[in-house]
mmCIF file of C-alpha atoms in Angstrom:
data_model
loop_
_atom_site.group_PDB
_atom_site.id
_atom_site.type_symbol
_atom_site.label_atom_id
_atom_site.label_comp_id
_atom_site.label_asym_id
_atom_site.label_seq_id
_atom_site.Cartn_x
_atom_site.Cartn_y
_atom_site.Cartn_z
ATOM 1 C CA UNK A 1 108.480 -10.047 184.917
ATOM 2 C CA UNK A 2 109.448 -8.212 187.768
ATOM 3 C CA UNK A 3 106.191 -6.595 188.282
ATOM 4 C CA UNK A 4 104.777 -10.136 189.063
ATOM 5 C CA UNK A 5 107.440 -10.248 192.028
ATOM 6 C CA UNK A 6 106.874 -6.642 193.293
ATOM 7 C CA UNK A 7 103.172 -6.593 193.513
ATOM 8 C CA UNK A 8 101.929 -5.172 196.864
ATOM 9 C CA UNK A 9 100.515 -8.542 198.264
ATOM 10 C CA UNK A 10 104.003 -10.059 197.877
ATOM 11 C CA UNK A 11 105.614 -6.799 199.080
ATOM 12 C CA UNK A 12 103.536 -8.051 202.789
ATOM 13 C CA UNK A 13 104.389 -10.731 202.505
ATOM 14 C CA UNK A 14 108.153 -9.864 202.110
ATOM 15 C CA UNK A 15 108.082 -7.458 204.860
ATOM 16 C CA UNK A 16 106.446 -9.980 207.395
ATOM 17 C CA UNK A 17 109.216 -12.553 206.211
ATOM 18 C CA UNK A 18 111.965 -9.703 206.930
ATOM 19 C CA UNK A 19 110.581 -8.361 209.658
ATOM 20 C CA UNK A 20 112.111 -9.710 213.248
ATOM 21 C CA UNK A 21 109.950 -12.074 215.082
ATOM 22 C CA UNK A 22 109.141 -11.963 218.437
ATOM 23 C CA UNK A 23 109.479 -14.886 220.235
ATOM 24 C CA UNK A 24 106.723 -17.310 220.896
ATOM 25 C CA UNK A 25 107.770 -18.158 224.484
ATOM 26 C CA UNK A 26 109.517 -16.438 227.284
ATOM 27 C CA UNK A 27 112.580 -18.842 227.938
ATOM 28 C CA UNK A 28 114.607 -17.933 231.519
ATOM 29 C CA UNK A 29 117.783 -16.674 231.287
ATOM 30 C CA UNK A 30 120.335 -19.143 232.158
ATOM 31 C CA UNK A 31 124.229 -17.962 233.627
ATOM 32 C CA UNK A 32 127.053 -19.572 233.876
ATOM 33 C CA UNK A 33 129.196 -18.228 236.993
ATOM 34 C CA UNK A 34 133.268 -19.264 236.457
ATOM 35 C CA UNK A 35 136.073 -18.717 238.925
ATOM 36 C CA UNK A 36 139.352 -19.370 239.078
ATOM 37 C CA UNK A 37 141.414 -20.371 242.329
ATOM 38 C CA UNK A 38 144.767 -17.975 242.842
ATOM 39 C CA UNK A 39 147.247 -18.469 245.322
ATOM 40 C CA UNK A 40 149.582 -21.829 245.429
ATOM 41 C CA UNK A 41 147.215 -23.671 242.519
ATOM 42 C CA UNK A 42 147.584 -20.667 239.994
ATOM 43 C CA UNK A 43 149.744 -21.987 236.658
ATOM 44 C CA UNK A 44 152.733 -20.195 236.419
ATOM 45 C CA UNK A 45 155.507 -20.507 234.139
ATOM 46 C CA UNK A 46 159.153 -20.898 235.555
ATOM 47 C CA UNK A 47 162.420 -20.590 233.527
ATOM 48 C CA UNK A 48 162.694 -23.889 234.294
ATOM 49 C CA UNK A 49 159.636 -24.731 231.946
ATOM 50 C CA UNK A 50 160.116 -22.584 229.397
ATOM 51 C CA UNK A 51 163.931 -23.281 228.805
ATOM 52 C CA UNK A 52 163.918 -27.089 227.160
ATOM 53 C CA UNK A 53 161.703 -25.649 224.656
ATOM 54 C CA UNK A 54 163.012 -22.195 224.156
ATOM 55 C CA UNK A 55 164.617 -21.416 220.481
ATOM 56 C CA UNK A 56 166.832 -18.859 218.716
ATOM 57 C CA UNK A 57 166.773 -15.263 220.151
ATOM 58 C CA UNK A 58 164.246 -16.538 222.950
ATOM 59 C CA UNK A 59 166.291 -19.093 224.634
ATOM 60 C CA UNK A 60 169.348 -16.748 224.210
ATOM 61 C CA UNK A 61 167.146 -13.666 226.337
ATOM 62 C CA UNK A 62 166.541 -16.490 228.980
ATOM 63 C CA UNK A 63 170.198 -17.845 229.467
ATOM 64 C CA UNK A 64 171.390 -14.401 229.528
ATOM 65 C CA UNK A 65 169.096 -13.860 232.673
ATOM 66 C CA UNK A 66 169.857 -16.488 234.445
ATOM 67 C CA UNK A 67 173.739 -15.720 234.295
ATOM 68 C CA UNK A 68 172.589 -11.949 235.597
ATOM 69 C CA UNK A 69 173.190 -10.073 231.739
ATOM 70 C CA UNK A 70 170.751 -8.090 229.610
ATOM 71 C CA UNK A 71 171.138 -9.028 226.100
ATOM 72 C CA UNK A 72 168.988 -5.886 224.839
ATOM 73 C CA UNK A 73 171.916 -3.252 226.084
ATOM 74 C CA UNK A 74 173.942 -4.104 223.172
ATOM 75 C CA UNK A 75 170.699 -2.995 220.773
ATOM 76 C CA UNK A 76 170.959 0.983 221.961
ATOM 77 C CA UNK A 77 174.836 1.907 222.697
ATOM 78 C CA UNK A 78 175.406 5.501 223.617
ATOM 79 C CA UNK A 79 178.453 7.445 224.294
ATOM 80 C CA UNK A 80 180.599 10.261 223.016
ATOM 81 C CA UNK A 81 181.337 11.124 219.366
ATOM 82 C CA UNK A 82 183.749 8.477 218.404
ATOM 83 C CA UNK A 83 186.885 9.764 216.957
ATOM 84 C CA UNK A 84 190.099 8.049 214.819
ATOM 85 C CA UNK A 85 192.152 7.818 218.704
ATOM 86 C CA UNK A 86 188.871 7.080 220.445
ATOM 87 C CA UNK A 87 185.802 5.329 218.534
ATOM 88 C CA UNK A 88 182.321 4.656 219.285
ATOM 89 C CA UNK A 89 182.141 0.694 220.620
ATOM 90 C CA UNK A 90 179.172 -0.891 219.136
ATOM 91 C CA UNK A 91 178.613 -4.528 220.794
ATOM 92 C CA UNK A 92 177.094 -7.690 219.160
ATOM 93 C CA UNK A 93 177.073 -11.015 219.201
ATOM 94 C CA UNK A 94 178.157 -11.476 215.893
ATOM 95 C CA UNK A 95 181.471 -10.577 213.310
ATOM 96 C CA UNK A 96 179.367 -8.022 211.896
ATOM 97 C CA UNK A 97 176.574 -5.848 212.783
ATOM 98 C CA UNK A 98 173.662 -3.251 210.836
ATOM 99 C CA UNK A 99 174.645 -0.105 212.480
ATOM 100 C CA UNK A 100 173.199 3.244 211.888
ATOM 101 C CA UNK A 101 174.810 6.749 212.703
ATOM 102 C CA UNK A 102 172.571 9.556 213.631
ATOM 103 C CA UNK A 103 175.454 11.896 213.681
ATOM 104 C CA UNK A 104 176.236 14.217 216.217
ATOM 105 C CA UNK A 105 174.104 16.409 218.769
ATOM 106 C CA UNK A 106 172.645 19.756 217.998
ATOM 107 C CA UNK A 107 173.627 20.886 214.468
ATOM 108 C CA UNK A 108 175.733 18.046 213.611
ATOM 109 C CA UNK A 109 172.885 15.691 214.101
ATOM 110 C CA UNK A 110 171.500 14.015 210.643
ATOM 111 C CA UNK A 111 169.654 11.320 209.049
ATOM 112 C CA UNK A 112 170.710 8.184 210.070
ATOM 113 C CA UNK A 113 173.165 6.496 207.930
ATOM 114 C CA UNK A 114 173.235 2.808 207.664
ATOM 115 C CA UNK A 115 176.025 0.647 207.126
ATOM 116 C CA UNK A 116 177.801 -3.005 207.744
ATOM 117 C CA UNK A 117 180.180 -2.180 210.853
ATOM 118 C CA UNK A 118 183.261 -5.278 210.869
ATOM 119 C CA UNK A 119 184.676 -6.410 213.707
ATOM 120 C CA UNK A 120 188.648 -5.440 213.320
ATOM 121 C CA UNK A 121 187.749 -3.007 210.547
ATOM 122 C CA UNK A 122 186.635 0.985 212.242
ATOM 123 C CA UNK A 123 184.094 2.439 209.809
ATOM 124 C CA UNK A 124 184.013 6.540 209.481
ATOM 125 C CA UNK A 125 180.360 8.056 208.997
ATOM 126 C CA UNK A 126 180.282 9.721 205.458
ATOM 127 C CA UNK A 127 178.588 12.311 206.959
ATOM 128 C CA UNK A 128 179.787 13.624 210.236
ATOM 129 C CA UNK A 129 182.947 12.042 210.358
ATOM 130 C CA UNK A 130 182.326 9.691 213.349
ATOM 131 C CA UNK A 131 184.053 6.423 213.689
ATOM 132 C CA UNK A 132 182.707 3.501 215.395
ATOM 133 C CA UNK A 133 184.549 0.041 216.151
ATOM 134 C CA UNK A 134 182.709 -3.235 216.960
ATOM 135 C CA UNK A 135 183.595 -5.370 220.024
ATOM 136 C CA UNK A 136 182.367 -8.845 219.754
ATOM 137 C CA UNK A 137 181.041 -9.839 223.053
ATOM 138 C CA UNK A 138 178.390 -13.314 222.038
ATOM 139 C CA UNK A 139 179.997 -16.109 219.973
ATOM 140 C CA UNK A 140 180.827 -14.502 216.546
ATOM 141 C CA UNK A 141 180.726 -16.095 213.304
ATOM 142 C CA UNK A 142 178.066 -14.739 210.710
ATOM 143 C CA UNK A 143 175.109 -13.306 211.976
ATOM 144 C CA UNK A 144 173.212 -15.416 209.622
ATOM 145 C CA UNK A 145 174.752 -18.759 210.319
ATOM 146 C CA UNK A 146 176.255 -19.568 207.593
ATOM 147 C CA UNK A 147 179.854 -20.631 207.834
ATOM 148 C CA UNK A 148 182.481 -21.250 204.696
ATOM 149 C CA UNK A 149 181.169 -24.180 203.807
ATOM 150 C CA UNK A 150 178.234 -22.002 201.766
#
């Protein structure tokens, strides 16, 4: 059966029906040229725009700007080794915060550690001893949004 289909006269045929064709006529190459205008027509976005329709972490960046605060300082707090009389302050915007502890510098540096850090409870590091205390400085609650009526 397949001998029928490989015979050498179909084989041309196959490789003239696979084979790329040239084209027939020369056609001219057409171009399309496209500018765009800058100066006082250029589209740019404003706070002003973007703020009615701004959600969640977004909209909170924005505001933040406008009233002359970076949000993002609270994500990378550095400092000395908190102790019992002096801990580490770890900000958020929340009554609770993900923190992890990379321990000290030098040899009492380890792997981070992370844990649930309270606001009004310090937490000690298992590991290097370090304590760390969280000030609240956004609107508190649950960082998830739920309240006590879950």
């Amino acid at each position: 059966m397949f001998r029928r289909f490989l015979s050498p006269s179909n084989l041309k045929s196959l490789h003239t029906a696979l084979s790329p064709s040239r084209p027939r006529f020369a056609a001219p190459l057409l171009t399309r040229h496209v500018t765009a205008q800058s100066g006082t027509s250029s589209v740019r976005k404003r706070v002003e725009d973007v703020l009615p329709i701004a959600t969640g972490h977004e909209r909170e960046e924005i505001q933040a700007s406008l009233e002359g605060r970076d949000i993002l300082e609270i994500n990378h707090p550095e400092g000395p080794f908190g102790t019992k009389e002096a801990p580490a302050i770890v900000k958020s915007y929340y009554d609770r915060r993900i923190v992890g502890c990379p321990g000290g510098e030098g040899e009492d540096e380890h792997d981070v550690v992370w844990f649930w850090l309270e606001n009004g409870k310090p937490h000690e590091c298992p590991v290097c001893t370090q304590y760390f205390e969280l000030k609240v400085v956004g609107p508190g609650g649950d960082p998830y949004g739920h309240g006590d009526h879950h």
